[in-house]
Coordinates of C-alpha atoms in Angstrom, one line a residue:
M26 CA 18.9 -11.4 44.4
F27 CA 18.4 -13.7 41.4
P28 CA 19.0 -12.1 37.9
L29 CA 15.9 -11.7 35.8
T30 CA 17.0 -14.5 33.5
R31 CA 17.2 -16.9 36.4
I32 CA 13.8 -15.8 37.7
A33 CA 12.3 -16.5 34.2
A34 CA 13.9 -19.9 34.1
V35 CA 12.6 -20.9 37.6
L36 CA 9.1 -19.7 36.8
L37 CA 8.9 -21.5 33.5
S38 CA 10.5 -24.7 34.7
L39 CA 7.9 -24.9 37.4
T40 CA 5.0 -24.3 35.2
L41 CA 5.8 -25.8 31.8
P42 CA 5.7 -29.5 32.7
L43 CA 2.5 -29.0 34.7
A44 CA 0.2 -27.0 32.4
S45 CA 0.0 -26.1 28.8
H46 CA -1.3 -22.7 29.6
A47 CA 1.8 -21.5 31.5
A48 CA 2.7 -17.9 31.0
L49 CA 5.3 -15.3 31.8
P50 CA 4.9 -13.4 35.1
D51 CA 1.9 -11.0 34.9
E52 CA 2.9 -7.7 33.2
Q53 CA 0.7 -4.9 32.0
I54 CA 2.1 -3.5 28.7
S55 CA 0.4 -0.1 28.4
A56 CA 0.0 1.6 25.1
S57 CA 2.7 4.1 24.4
I58 CA 4.2 6.0 21.6
N59 CA 7.8 6.9 20.6
P60 CA 8.2 10.5 21.8
E61 CA 9.6 11.8 18.4
L62 CA 6.7 10.1 16.6
A63 CA 4.2 11.8 18.9
E64 CA 5.9 15.2 18.3
H65 CA 5.7 14.6 14.6
T66 CA 1.9 14.5 14.9
K67 CA 1.9 18.3 15.4
H68 CA 3.2 18.7 11.8
F69 CA -0.3 17.7 10.6
A70 CA -2.4 20.2 12.5
Q71 CA -5.4 21.2 10.4
K72 CA -4.8 24.3 8.4
V73 CA -5.4 25.7 4.9
Y74 CA -2.1 27.2 3.7
K75 CA -2.1 30.0 1.2
I76 CA 0.8 29.8 -1.3
A77 CA 1.7 32.7 -3.5
D78 CA -1.5 34.5 -4.5
N79 CA -3.8 31.7 -5.8
V80 CA -2.7 28.2 -4.5
Y81 CA -4.1 26.7 -1.3
S82 CA -3.2 23.4 0.4
A83 CA -5.5 21.8 3.0
V84 CA -3.2 19.9 5.4
G85 CA -4.3 17.7 8.3
W86 CA -7.8 16.6 7.4
Q87 CA -6.7 13.2 6.0
L88 CA -3.7 11.2 4.9
G89 CA -3.2 13.1 1.7
N90 CA -3.5 16.9 1.2
V91 CA -5.9 18.5 -1.2
A92 CA -4.6 21.5 -3.1
M93 CA -6.7 24.2 -4.9
I94 CA -5.6 26.5 -7.6
E95 CA -7.8 29.6 -8.1
A96 CA -7.7 30.3 -11.8
P97 CA -9.4 33.4 -13.4
E98 CA -12.4 31.4 -14.6
G99 CA -12.7 28.6 -11.9
L100 CA -11.0 26.2 -9.6
I101 CA -8.5 23.4 -10.2
I102 CA -8.5 20.7 -7.5
I103 CA -5.2 18.8 -7.2
D104 CA -5.9 15.3 -5.6
T105 CA -9.1 14.5 -3.7
G106 CA -8.1 12.7 -0.5
E107 CA -9.1 9.2 0.6
S108 CA -12.4 10.2 2.4
V109 CA -15.4 11.9 0.9
S110 CA -16.6 13.0 4.3
E111 CA -13.3 14.7 5.1
S112 CA -12.9 16.1 1.6
R113 CA -16.3 17.7 1.9
K114 CA -15.0 19.5 5.0
I115 CA -12.0 20.7 3.0
M116 CA -14.3 21.9 0.2
A117 CA -16.3 23.9 2.8
E118 CA -13.0 25.5 3.8
F119 CA -12.2 26.3 0.2
R120 CA -15.7 27.8 -0.1
K121 CA -14.8 30.4 2.5
I122 CA -12.1 31.6 0.1
T123 CA -13.9 31.5 -3.2
D124 CA -17.3 30.6 -4.8
K125 CA -15.8 29.9 -8.3
P126 CA -16.9 26.7 -10.0
V127 CA -14.6 23.7 -10.2
K128 CA -13.3 23.4 -13.7
A129 CA -10.8 20.5 -13.4
V130 CA -9.6 17.8 -11.0
V131 CA -6.0 16.4 -11.2
Y132 CA -5.1 12.9 -10.0
T133 CA -1.3 13.1 -9.3
H134 CA -1.2 9.3 -9.1
F135 CA -3.4 6.2 -8.5
H136 CA -3.1 5.6 -4.8
P137 CA -6.4 5.7 -2.8
D138 CA -5.5 8.7 -0.6
H139 CA -5.2 10.8 -3.8
I140 CA -8.2 9.8 -5.8
N141 CA -10.9 8.3 -3.6
G142 CA -12.6 11.5 -2.5
V143 CA -13.4 12.9 -5.9
K144 CA -17.2 13.1 -5.5
A145 CA -16.7 15.6 -2.7
F146 CA -15.7 18.1 -5.4
V147 CA -17.5 17.1 -8.6
T148 CA -20.3 14.9 -9.9
E149 CA -20.3 12.3 -12.6
E150 CA -22.7 14.5 -14.5
Q151 CA -20.4 17.5 -14.4
V152 CA -17.6 15.4 -15.9
R153 CA -19.9 13.6 -18.4
S154 CA -21.1 17.0 -19.7
G155 CA -17.6 18.4 -20.1
E156 CA -18.1 21.0 -17.5
V157 CA -15.2 19.5 -15.5
Q158 CA -12.1 17.8 -16.8
I159 CA -10.2 15.1 -14.9
I160 CA -6.5 15.0 -15.7
A161 CA -4.1 12.1 -15.0
H162 CA -1.3 10.2 -16.5
E163 CA -2.3 7.8 -19.3
T164 CA -1.5 4.7 -17.1
L165 CA -3.5 5.7 -14.1
L166 CA -6.6 3.7 -14.9
A167 CA -4.5 0.6 -15.6
N168 CA -2.8 1.0 -12.3
V169 CA -6.1 1.4 -10.5
V170 CA -7.3 -1.8 -12.2
A171 CA -4.2 -3.8 -11.3
Q172 CA -4.3 -2.6 -7.7
G173 CA -7.9 -3.4 -7.1
A174 CA -8.5 -6.5 -9.3
L175 CA -5.3 -8.5 -9.6
V176 CA -3.8 -8.5 -6.1
G177 CA -6.7 -6.9 -4.2
P178 CA -7.3 -9.8 -1.7
I179 CA -3.8 -10.0 -0.3
L180 CA -3.1 -6.2 -0.7
S181 CA -6.2 -5.5 1.4
V182 CA -5.0 -7.6 4.3
R183 CA -1.5 -6.3 4.2
S184 CA -2.7 -2.7 3.9
G185 CA -4.8 -3.3 7.0
Y186 CA -1.7 -4.3 8.9
S187 CA 0.4 -1.4 7.5
F188 CA -2.2 1.2 8.6
G189 CA -3.2 -0.5 11.9
A190 CA -6.8 -0.8 10.7
A191 CA -7.9 -3.0 13.6
L192 CA -5.9 -1.4 16.4
P193 CA -8.0 -0.1 19.4
A194 CA -8.3 3.7 20.1
T195 CA -5.6 3.5 22.8
D196 CA -3.0 2.5 20.2
H197 CA -4.0 5.5 18.0
E198 CA -3.6 8.2 20.7
Q199 CA -1.2 10.9 19.6
M200 CA -0.5 8.8 16.5
N201 CA 0.0 9.9 12.9
A202 CA 0.6 8.0 9.6
G203 CA 4.1 9.4 9.0
I204 CA 3.0 11.4 6.0
G205 CA -0.2 12.7 7.4
P206 CA -2.9 12.2 10.0
L207 CA -4.3 8.7 10.4
A208 CA -6.2 7.6 7.2
K209 CA -10.0 7.6 7.3
A210 CA -11.4 4.2 6.3
E211 CA -14.3 4.9 4.0
A212 CA -15.7 3.5 0.8
S213 CA -14.1 5.1 -2.2
T214 CA -15.5 7.1 -5.0
F215 CA -14.0 7.4 -8.5
I216 CA -14.5 9.1 -11.8
A217 CA -12.3 8.1 -14.7
P218 CA -9.9 10.6 -16.2
T219 CA -11.1 12.5 -19.3
L220 CA -7.7 14.0 -20.3
T221 CA -4.5 12.0 -20.1
F222 CA -0.9 12.4 -21.3
K223 CA 2.3 10.4 -21.6
D224 CA 5.4 12.6 -20.9
K225 CA 4.3 16.2 -20.5
L226 CA 1.3 18.5 -21.1
D227 CA 1.2 22.3 -21.4
T228 CA -2.3 23.5 -21.3
R229 CA -4.6 26.3 -20.3
I230 CA -7.4 25.6 -17.8
A231 CA -10.0 28.1 -16.6
G232 CA -7.8 30.9 -18.0
L233 CA -4.6 29.8 -16.4
D234 CA -1.5 28.2 -18.0
L235 CA -0.3 25.0 -16.4
Q236 CA 2.6 22.7 -17.0
F237 CA 2.2 18.9 -16.3
L238 CA 5.2 16.6 -16.2
H239 CA 5.3 12.8 -15.7
V240 CA 7.9 12.1 -12.9
P241 CA 7.8 8.4 -11.9
S242 CA 8.9 8.0 -8.3
E243 CA 6.7 6.9 -5.4
A244 CA 4.2 5.8 -8.0
P245 CA 4.9 4.9 -11.7
D246 CA 2.2 7.3 -12.9
E247 CA 3.2 10.3 -10.7
I248 CA 2.7 13.7 -12.3
I249 CA 3.4 17.2 -11.0
V250 CA 2.0 20.6 -11.8
Y251 CA 4.0 23.8 -12.3
L252 CA 2.6 27.3 -12.4
A253 CA 5.2 29.3 -14.2
D254 CA 3.6 32.7 -13.5
N255 CA 4.2 32.6 -9.8
R256 CA 6.8 29.7 -9.7
V257 CA 4.7 27.3 -7.7
L258 CA 5.5 23.6 -7.9
I259 CA 2.9 21.1 -6.8
S260 CA 5.3 18.2 -6.2
A261 CA 2.8 15.4 -5.6
E262 CA 4.7 12.6 -3.8
V263 CA 7.9 13.0 -5.7
E264 CA 8.8 14.9 -2.5
Q265 CA 6.9 12.5 -0.2
G266 CA 6.6 15.0 2.6
P267 CA 8.0 15.1 6.2
T268 CA 9.7 11.7 6.3
L269 CA 12.3 9.5 4.7
P270 CA 10.6 8.4 1.5
N271 CA 9.1 5.0 1.4
I272 CA 11.4 3.5 -1.2
H273 CA 9.5 0.3 -0.5
T274 CA 6.1 -0.1 1.1
L275 CA 5.6 -3.0 3.5
R276 CA 2.0 -3.5 2.3
G277 CA 3.5 -4.6 -1.0
T278 CA 4.2 -2.9 -4.3
K279 CA 6.2 -3.4 -7.5
F280 CA 9.8 -2.2 -7.5
R281 CA 10.2 1.5 -6.9
D282 CA 13.4 2.3 -8.7
P283 CA 15.5 4.7 -6.6
V284 CA 17.5 5.8 -9.7
V285 CA 14.4 6.9 -11.5
W286 CA 13.1 8.6 -8.3
V287 CA 16.4 10.6 -8.0
E288 CA 16.2 11.6 -11.6
S289 CA 12.6 12.9 -11.0
L290 CA 13.7 14.9 -8.0
D291 CA 16.4 16.5 -10.1
K292 CA 13.8 17.4 -12.7
L293 CA 11.9 19.2 -9.9
R294 CA 15.0 21.0 -8.8
A295 CA 15.5 22.3 -12.4
Y296 CA 12.3 24.4 -12.0
R297 CA 14.0 26.5 -9.3
A298 CA 10.6 27.0 -7.8
E299 CA 9.9 29.7 -5.3
H300 CA 7.2 27.6 -3.6
M301 CA 6.7 23.8 -3.3
V302 CA 3.4 22.2 -2.4
P303 CA 3.8 18.5 -1.5
L304 CA 0.6 16.4 -1.3
H305 CA 1.7 15.2 2.1
G306 CA 2.8 17.7 4.8
R307 CA 3.3 21.5 4.8
P308 CA 4.2 23.7 1.8
V309 CA 7.8 25.1 1.5
S310 CA 8.5 28.6 0.4
G311 CA 11.7 30.4 -0.6
E312 CA 13.8 29.2 -3.5
Q313 CA 16.7 28.2 -1.3
N314 CA 14.4 26.3 1.1
V315 CA 12.7 24.4 -1.8
E316 CA 16.1 23.5 -3.3
E317 CA 17.4 22.3 0.0
V318 CA 14.5 20.0 0.7
L319 CA 14.6 18.5 -2.8
R320 CA 18.4 18.2 -2.8
M321 CA 18.5 16.5 0.7
T322 CA 15.7 14.2 -0.2
R323 CA 17.4 13.1 -3.5
D324 CA 20.7 12.7 -1.7
G325 CA 19.1 10.5 1.0
I326 CA 17.6 8.2 -1.6
A327 CA 20.7 8.2 -3.7
Y328 CA 22.9 7.4 -0.7
I329 CA 20.8 4.4 0.3
H330 CA 20.8 3.2 -3.3
D331 CA 24.4 3.8 -4.1
Q332 CA 25.8 2.2 -0.8
T333 CA 23.5 -0.8 -1.2
V334 CA 24.8 -1.4 -4.7
R335 CA 28.4 -0.8 -3.5
W336 CA 28.2 -3.5 -0.9
M337 CA 26.1 -5.8 -3.0
N338 CA 29.0 -5.8 -5.4
K339 CA 31.2 -7.0 -2.6
G340 CA 29.0 -9.9 -2.0
L341 CA 26.9 -8.8 0.9
T342 CA 23.4 -10.3 1.3
P343 CA 20.3 -8.4 2.5
D344 CA 20.8 -9.4 6.2
E345 CA 24.3 -8.1 6.0
L346 CA 23.5 -5.0 4.0
V347 CA 21.0 -3.7 6.5
E348 CA 23.8 -3.6 9.1
K349 CA 26.2 -2.0 6.7
V350 CA 24.1 0.7 5.0
K351 CA 23.3 3.6 7.3
L352 CA 22.6 7.2 6.5
P353 CA 25.4 9.6 7.7
P354 CA 24.5 12.1 10.4
H355 CA 23.9 15.0 8.1
L356 CA 21.3 13.1 6.2
A357 CA 19.8 10.9 9.1
G358 CA 19.3 14.1 11.2
Y359 CA 17.7 16.2 8.5
T360 CA 14.3 16.7 10.3
P361 CA 11.6 15.9 9.3
Y362 CA 12.4 15.0 5.7
L363 CA 14.8 12.2 6.2
R364 CA 13.6 10.9 9.6
E365 CA 12.3 7.3 9.5
Y366 CA 8.6 8.0 10.3
Y367 CA 7.4 6.3 7.1
G368 CA 10.2 4.8 5.2
T369 CA 13.3 3.1 6.7
V370 CA 16.8 2.5 5.5
K371 CA 16.5 -1.2 6.4
H372 CA 13.5 -2.1 4.4
S373 CA 14.6 0.1 1.5
V374 CA 17.9 -1.8 1.3
R375 CA 16.2 -5.1 1.1
Q376 CA 14.0 -3.9 -1.8
I377 CA 17.0 -2.5 -3.7
Y378 CA 18.7 -5.9 -3.4
N379 CA 15.7 -7.8 -4.6
G380 CA 15.0 -5.3 -7.4
Y381 CA 18.4 -5.9 -8.9
L382 CA 19.2 -9.5 -8.0
G383 CA 15.9 -11.1 -6.9
W384 CA 15.3 -13.5 -4.0
F385 CA 18.3 -15.8 -4.5
Q386 CA 21.3 -14.7 -2.4
G387 CA 23.8 -17.2 -3.8
D388 CA 23.8 -20.0 -1.3
P389 CA 22.3 -23.1 -2.9
V390 CA 20.9 -24.1 0.4
D391 CA 18.1 -21.6 -0.4
L392 CA 17.2 -23.3 -3.7
D393 CA 15.1 -26.0 -2.1
P394 CA 14.9 -25.3 1.6
L395 CA 13.1 -27.5 4.1
P396 CA 9.4 -26.6 4.6
P397 CA 9.1 -24.1 7.5
Q398 CA 7.3 -26.5 9.8
D399 CA 9.8 -29.3 9.1
K400 CA 12.7 -26.9 9.8
A401 CA 11.1 -25.7 13.0
Q402 CA 10.6 -29.3 14.2
R403 CA 14.2 -30.2 13.6
L404 CA 15.6 -27.0 15.2
V405 CA 13.4 -27.3 18.3
A406 CA 14.5 -30.9 18.7
L407 CA 18.1 -29.9 18.3
M408 CA 17.7 -27.2 20.9
G409 CA 16.4 -29.7 23.4
G410 CA 12.6 -29.5 22.9
R411 CA 9.8 -27.0 23.4
E412 CA 10.4 -26.3 27.1
K413 CA 14.1 -25.3 26.6
V414 CA 13.3 -23.2 23.5
L415 CA 10.6 -21.3 25.5
L416 CA 12.8 -21.0 28.6
A417 CA 15.4 -19.3 26.3
A418 CA 12.7 -17.1 24.8
G419 CA 11.5 -16.1 28.2
D420 CA 15.1 -15.2 29.3
A421 CA 15.5 -13.1 26.1
Y422 CA 12.2 -11.3 26.8
L423 CA 13.1 -10.4 30.4
E424 CA 16.6 -9.2 29.2
G425 CA 14.9 -6.9 26.7
D426 CA 16.1 -8.9 23.7
Y427 CA 12.7 -8.8 22.2
Q428 CA 13.7 -9.7 18.6
W429 CA 15.4 -12.9 19.8
A430 CA 12.5 -13.8 22.0
A431 CA 10.1 -13.4 19.1
E432 CA 12.2 -15.5 16.8
L433 CA 12.6 -18.3 19.3
S434 CA 9.0 -18.5 20.3
G435 CA 8.1 -18.4 16.6
Y436 CA 9.7 -21.9 16.2
A437 CA 7.3 -23.3 18.8
I438 CA 4.3 -21.6 17.0
R439 CA 5.3 -23.3 13.8
L440 CA 4.8 -26.6 15.5
D441 CA 1.6 -25.7 17.3
H442 CA -0.3 -22.5 16.3
D443 CA -2.3 -22.8 19.5
D444 CA 0.7 -22.9 21.9
P445 CA -0.4 -20.3 24.5
L446 CA 3.0 -19.6 26.0
A447 CA 4.8 -19.3 22.7
R448 CA 2.1 -16.9 21.5
D449 CA 2.2 -14.9 24.7
I450 CA 6.0 -14.4 24.5
K451 CA 5.9 -13.4 20.8
A452 CA 3.0 -11.1 21.3
R453 CA 4.6 -9.3 24.3
S454 CA 7.8 -9.0 22.4
F455 CA 6.0 -7.4 19.4
R456 CA 4.2 -5.0 21.7
K457 CA 7.5 -3.9 23.2
L458 CA 9.1 -3.5 19.8
G459 CA 6.0 -1.7 18.4
Y460 CA 5.6 0.9 21.1
A461 CA 9.3 1.7 20.9
S462 CA 9.3 2.1 17.1
M463 CA 9.4 5.6 15.5
N464 CA 8.3 4.2 12.2
I465 CA 4.6 4.0 11.8
N466 CA 4.7 1.0 9.4
W467 CA 6.8 -1.1 11.7
R468 CA 4.8 0.0 14.7
N469 CA 1.5 -1.0 13.1
W470 CA 2.8 -4.4 11.9
Y471 CA 4.1 -5.2 15.3
L472 CA 0.9 -4.3 17.1
M473 CA -1.5 -5.9 14.6
S474 CA 0.6 -9.1 14.7
A475 CA 0.5 -9.0 18.5
M476 CA -3.3 -8.8 18.3
E477 CA -3.4 -11.8 16.0
L478 CA -1.2 -13.8 18.4
E479 CA -3.4 -12.7 21.4
G480 CA -6.5 -14.0 19.7
K481 CA -7.9 -10.5 19.3
L482 CA -7.9 -10.7 15.5
D483 CA -9.3 -14.0 14.3
G484 CA -10.0 -15.1 10.8
D485 CA -13.4 -13.6 10.6
E486 CA -12.2 -10.2 11.9
V487 CA -9.3 -10.3 9.4
Q488 CA -11.7 -11.0 6.6
Q489 CA -14.0 -8.1 7.7
M490 CA -11.0 -5.8 7.9
A491 CA -9.8 -6.9 4.4
L492 CA -13.3 -6.3 3.0
S493 CA -13.3 -2.8 4.5
M494 CA -9.8 -2.1 3.2
R495 CA -10.8 -3.6 -0.2
S496 CA -13.4 -0.9 -0.6
A497 CA -10.6 1.7 -0.8
F498 CA -9.0 -0.2 -3.7
L499 CA -12.1 -1.5 -5.5
S500 CA -15.3 0.5 -5.3
A501 CA -18.5 0.3 -7.4
D502 CA -17.4 3.5 -9.0
M503 CA -14.1 2.0 -10.0
L504 CA -15.8 -1.2 -11.3
K505 CA -17.9 0.8 -13.7
T506 CA -14.8 2.1 -15.4
F507 CA -13.2 -1.3 -15.7
P508 CA -13.2 -2.8 -19.2
A509 CA -14.8 -6.2 -19.7
R510 CA -11.3 -7.5 -20.4
V511 CA -10.3 -6.8 -16.8
F512 CA -13.1 -8.9 -15.4
L513 CA -12.1 -11.8 -17.6
Q514 CA -8.4 -11.4 -17.0
N515 CA -9.1 -11.8 -13.3
W516 CA -10.2 -15.4 -14.0
I517 CA -6.8 -16.4 -15.3
T518 CA -5.2 -16.3 -11.8
R519 CA -8.3 -17.9 -10.3
V520 CA -8.2 -21.3 -12.1
D521 CA -8.1 -24.3 -9.8
P522 CA -5.9 -26.9 -11.5
D523 CA -7.4 -29.8 -9.4
K524 CA -10.7 -29.0 -11.0
A525 CA -9.5 -28.0 -14.4
N526 CA -6.7 -30.5 -15.2
D527 CA -8.9 -32.6 -17.4
V528 CA -11.0 -29.8 -18.8
E529 CA -10.7 -28.4 -22.3
L530 CA -13.5 -25.9 -22.9
T531 CA -13.9 -22.4 -24.3
L532 CA -16.5 -20.0 -23.2
G533 CA -17.3 -16.9 -25.4
F534 CA -18.5 -13.6 -24.0
S535 CA -20.4 -11.2 -26.2
F536 CA -21.2 -7.6 -25.0
P537 CA -23.5 -6.1 -27.7
D538 CA -23.9 -2.7 -25.9
I539 CA -20.1 -2.0 -26.3
G540 CA -19.5 -4.1 -29.4
E541 CA -16.9 -6.4 -27.8
E542 CA -16.4 -10.1 -27.8
W543 CA -13.9 -12.1 -25.7
A544 CA -13.4 -15.8 -24.9
L545 CA -11.8 -17.7 -22.0
E546 CA -10.2 -21.0 -22.9
V547 CA -9.5 -23.6 -20.2
R548 CA -6.8 -25.9 -21.4
R549 CA -6.0 -28.5 -18.7
G550 CA -5.3 -26.2 -15.8
V551 CA -4.2 -23.2 -17.8
V552 CA -6.5 -20.3 -19.0
Q553 CA -6.0 -18.1 -22.0
L554 CA -8.0 -15.0 -22.8
H555 CA -8.8 -14.4 -26.4
Q556 CA -9.9 -11.2 -28.0
G557 CA -12.8 -12.3 -30.1
I558 CA -14.5 -15.7 -30.0
P559 CA -12.5 -18.4 -31.8
A560 CA -14.3 -20.2 -34.6
G561 CA -16.0 -23.4 -33.5
T562 CA -16.8 -22.2 -30.0
T563 CA -20.1 -23.7 -28.9
L564 CA -20.5 -22.1 -25.5
K565 CA -21.3 -18.4 -25.4
L566 CA -22.8 -15.9 -22.9
T567 CA -24.3 -12.7 -24.3
L568 CA -24.9 -9.9 -21.9
D569 CA -24.6 -6.1 -21.7
K570 CA -21.6 -4.6 -20.1
T571 CA -23.9 -2.8 -17.7
Y572 CA -25.1 -6.2 -16.4
L573 CA -21.5 -7.3 -16.2
D574 CA -20.8 -4.3 -13.9
T575 CA -23.4 -5.7 -11.4
V576 CA -21.7 -9.1 -11.6
M577 CA -18.3 -7.5 -10.8
S578 CA -19.8 -5.7 -7.8
G579 CA -21.4 -8.9 -6.5
E580 CA -25.0 -7.8 -7.0
N581 CA -25.6 -10.5 -9.6
G582 CA -24.1 -13.6 -11.0
L583 CA -23.8 -15.1 -14.5
L584 CA -25.9 -18.2 -13.7
K585 CA -28.5 -16.0 -12.0
G586 CA -28.6 -13.8 -15.1
A587 CA -29.0 -16.9 -17.3
L588 CA -32.0 -18.0 -15.3
L589 CA -33.6 -14.6 -15.2
G590 CA -33.0 -13.7 -18.9
D591 CA -30.3 -11.0 -18.4
V592 CA -27.7 -13.4 -19.9
K593 CA -28.4 -15.3 -23.1
V594 CA -26.9 -18.8 -23.2
D595 CA -25.7 -20.5 -26.3
G596 CA -24.7 -24.2 -25.8
S597 CA -25.1 -26.6 -23.0
L598 CA -25.8 -25.0 -19.6
L599 CA -24.4 -28.1 -18.0
E600 CA -21.0 -27.6 -19.8
I601 CA -21.1 -23.9 -18.8
K602 CA -21.5 -25.0 -15.2
S603 CA -18.5 -27.3 -15.6
F604 CA -16.5 -24.5 -17.1
L605 CA -17.4 -22.1 -14.2
G606 CA -16.5 -24.9 -11.7
C607 CA -12.9 -24.7 -12.8
F608 CA -12.4 -21.4 -11.0
D609 CA -11.8 -20.6 -7.4
F610 CA -13.4 -17.3 -6.3
S611 CA -13.4 -18.1 -2.6
E612 CA -11.5 -15.7 -0.3
A613 CA -10.5 -17.6 2.8
P614 CA -9.1 -15.6 5.9
I615 CA -5.4 -14.9 5.6
A616 CA -3.1 -15.3 8.6
L617 CA 0.1 -13.3 8.3
T618 CA 1.7 -14.1 11.7
L619 CA 0.2 -17.4 12.8
R620 CA 1.9 -19.6 10.2

């Protein structure tokens, strides 16, 4: 009997020279799930947990929990979930407990699964009238702006891959999101905070004393709430829930400093709380149990950080570090809090290296590498051509060496994105890797990329997915709260130097309803934002901020407003059109795998 590798070689050698659509032997790869990941789903069964005598946590309705504090004179809602429809169900559950009015909402940090469902609990009018306060860290709004406006296009696509947004129902069976049930894709709601603080805030709300503390960790604006009377600690995502914390998120984020995160966990330990209410996963009761979870979590993060730095200082690079740094059994086996359902040691190690040293690993060959397609062409030629590369990839696949099969077939795809056999091998390899993965982020990226390779996720579908995901980061409610400055700052990274290299123009913007003036100066491919309109500026648009909100949402445009009288124009309309032509606001489909 021939070994599998020999069978693959014979099949491929017979078909490759004859037809460009040759494929591996037929194989049905059925959807499956890592058994431990499937078991983890039970952790998120829907339930409202009562903690002490006046705190409730709704677990299992959506990715993030919603907590409710019943104060003497009303309710305090801690986080609002990502979905208004699911949060309304939660509020209905809370209403079975109490009919007291909502007096305050707390955003523990700026991520969509903690703020997007706010209008399920309160209205804009209640907040505007002062009936309800919204409390957050002083930087929350700026973080919402940066997330939605600055890197929204790429973040939306990458988030779609991280959360498996386009996967079919079969790939979602028995699944969870590592830190909660699968997220609900829904347009977001938002109401801006009315009370913010920097480091800490001790206050009284609805007749109850509360302590707030800024504890940067999973997010830079993370805050926790402590109820001293009954020793309840609402720990937000400092304690991320039933998983190894995501020291880095694959969808993309700024550096999450593990040292700062560990310090924040130690601040939580200092409370010696009797009860802990994370905003992902189940609450923990008993002082010793709370201490254990916090201590083990901080030790897991600290171990990954410390050992990464230790081996960095011996010269190891990221590809070497991920093989060297591994959690010891007493940490790796601490279920569920240090199991790799959401974060992994390997992608955390890479982030720590880049956070300290950046992308350059010390070999000057990386300073000016060959372009990826040129490199692939040379390597494929060196290996004997496409047929031999794909024969080797087919051998690797049949031997179960799926990573190597994917890497080899990737070289052929670099040379021809439409190579059917190369795409088939890589897609099958990703499906095998994805279905075996216990980590939800890795699983989703493998399976989404497989769909892209299989032609089940074309440019238009990716664009539609991105627009759907974008609504979670940038809704009409959020846009209304954005300062005019944010809209104009977004133009800076949109300048097209091919169109602007010979342009030197300044366009002023006057917003009489808010008493602000700004100007954008195009200076041969570079754009500078000015507060105020520089003397001598001949081009100016005058419009209300309320009209600008409709421009930001896409309902209207500046030129349309000029023609209809909503925007007053000073100066040459032709020059203004030339100015506007310097910017690229198109959003072409983004391919993450077929490159």
